[in-house]
Amino acid sequence: MKQQKKLIIPFIALLVLAVIITGIALAVKRYMPSNKEMSLDDYFKVSEGEIQVILQDQIYDTKALYENGQIYVDYAMIHDYLNPRFYWDSKENQLLYTTPTAVISTSVDSGDYYTNKSKSSVEYPIVKVKGDMAYVALDYVKEHTALDYKKYDKPDRVVINYRYNEKADYANAKKKAKIRYRASIKSDILVKLKEDARVRVLEQGDSTKSGDGTASSFDKVMSEDGVVGYIRKKDIGKRYQFEYTTDFKEEQYSHTLKDGKVNLVWHQVTNSAANDSVLNLLNATKGVNVVAPTWFTVSGNHGEITSFASDTYVSRARSLGVDVWGVCNDFSNDSKIGKVLERTTTRQKLEKNLIAEAIKYSLDGINIDFEHVRKANGDDFIQFIRELGIMCRNNGVVLSIDNYPPTSYSMYYNRKEQAAVADYVITMAYDEHYAGSEEAGPVSSLNYVKDSTENTLKEVPAEQTIIALPFYSRLWKETTKDGKVKLGSEAYGMRSARETMIDAGAKFGWNDDTGMNYAEYTKDGVVYKMWLEDQTSLEEKMKTVSDNKTAGYAFWKLGLEDSAVWDMIIKYM
């Protein structure tokens, strides 16, 4: 029995020791960092003929092309991140870049490019097309863009810096620091950093949580060669801020602006005979310094226009000290403005036709009123404004563009770029409720004007902003049948609107919510409603616009106003 006990005690001791050793081994395994390395080929997954793009601090989804030592980045990346003034015409396979003075063009697989009509060349094809995607040589983009890049091997990748004077967090690596694929010491190693190597800190772990092996003990970082992963907080030094700078000088656009406030009236001209009324109409105004006749309409889909322009009209306006800005609209039923703008050939033909009319009739300005541009043609529209802007600057012609009030669904009109490349941006702060509206309401309430003005100024400098106001009201007719309301409306000028409601015996009252007089009456079971644009309501709007120190005012349209409003309007000039 004693002998048996002697054998059991060592066995138990050995068993306990084994358990202890196993526990220690498991603990060591659990807390010991992994030394397994992940190949950067597996990390980036770059195929032959491709190169991975790292944009400042993010790995870009679409691979670039790498051919004969040239890096070709996709056009979408250029447009969205690097330089939106590059324009790709997928219909005619042309790449354009527009400066304040020239349009620079090149074709697919060509090393030649043309600045206006002057030819230059580089030793590589500038544009390549693969499938339905266009790729542009990064060196060519760099000629016109503030960017720097550096290429790295194994695998091929390029880090592009394009955001400057923007502070970001950085830190330097300590000895034996490693970037891992995931925020765990058990995750594969991506990069073994040299001591003092700089990393950009993209996200910081929660320093309030403890545990060397927890995700919170890691920061998300990017190495200088574009590898994004995780590093232990204790393996990098104190964070500091750094910003990239550039010597690139972007060409500056000049603007032709009037010395004082703009007081513009649109003159609706639907035939040549309508030109004859300009002198009488302008003589009835006060303080007007620009008249904008609706002379030009885009006709067909090949860049043609119809014109009612008149030398006599211009002479008569000038005799009163009033400038003439010819309006071009896209209201013709035989034309789709998107079809015209999406092709460089037809778009530039339209531009040439407009500037030819401006020169022929010695116009002071061109006013673009394209209200049927769809989102798909937003870039085409802006390219049209850029190109027409060059022609206008070269000929001393003011370029202005009419716009809807800013909304999320009209952002593609890109008012900020309009302001950069043209002279004036006009916001039409009316048609809050229009002929096709589903409910009756004011044409232009005070809050609508306030919002339109303030939102425009978020994108456009005040000295280039013109706010347009209405000289008309809308009489709404509500007919109820079988419990359903049928809505109709008709526009009235200021004087005729008031007279119509007075003659009908309508009740008038000031409405604080809209900043307008409201009138209503019922006849034969039909309800008639009108929010009146009168001198009082118009002055409230003028005050709002004036308080925002904009470039001036525009009014639709000449002839609809009550003559009494001019004495009020000139107070705000």
XYZ file of N, CA and C in Angstrom, residues 258 261-266 282 287-293 321-325 364 553:
66
model
N -21.232 94.244 -63.847
C -21.616 95.652 -63.889
C -21.140 96.354 -62.619
N -25.747 97.676 -59.134
C -26.743 96.609 -59.104
C -27.319 96.361 -60.498
N -27.594 95.102 -60.783
C -28.284 94.744 -62.014
C -29.784 94.864 -61.773
N -30.470 95.540 -62.687
C -31.936 95.609 -62.654
C -32.424 95.150 -64.021
N -32.676 93.859 -64.119
C -32.971 93.218 -65.408
C -34.455 92.921 -65.538
N -34.974 93.148 -66.749
C -36.334 92.707 -67.064
C -36.276 91.809 -68.289
N -36.955 90.686 -68.196
C -37.097 89.848 -69.385
C -38.237 90.390 -70.238
N -39.988 100.101 -72.104
C -38.877 100.560 -71.273
C -39.094 101.976 -70.765
N -35.067 102.803 -63.578
C -33.902 102.115 -63.023
C -33.489 100.847 -63.746
N -34.215 100.444 -64.780
C -33.844 99.240 -65.525
C -32.557 99.495 -66.290
N -31.568 98.600 -66.140
C -30.316 98.775 -66.886
C -29.976 97.585 -67.791
N -30.818 96.541 -67.758
C -30.641 95.405 -68.677
C -32.021 94.931 -69.122
N -32.191 94.765 -70.434
C -33.389 94.125 -70.956
C -32.945 92.835 -71.639
N -33.685 91.769 -71.403
C -33.315 90.454 -71.938
C -34.456 89.925 -72.801
N -34.408 90.200 -74.103
C -35.461 89.709 -75.000
C -35.287 88.224 -75.303
N -29.982 103.942 -72.390
C -28.929 103.522 -71.466
C -29.131 102.116 -70.932
N -29.835 101.278 -71.689
C -30.148 99.918 -71.245
C -29.363 98.908 -72.082
N -28.652 98.002 -71.411
C -27.933 96.923 -72.092
C -28.912 95.858 -72.571
N -28.484 95.116 -73.601
C -29.321 94.049 -74.150
C -28.609 92.706 -74.002
N -29.252 91.792 -73.253
C -28.757 90.419 -73.119
C -29.739 89.501 -73.827
N -24.792 93.056 -75.567
C -23.974 93.212 -74.361
C -23.846 91.891 -73.598
N -31.318 92.227 -59.292
C -32.647 91.646 -59.398
C -32.994 91.434 -60.872
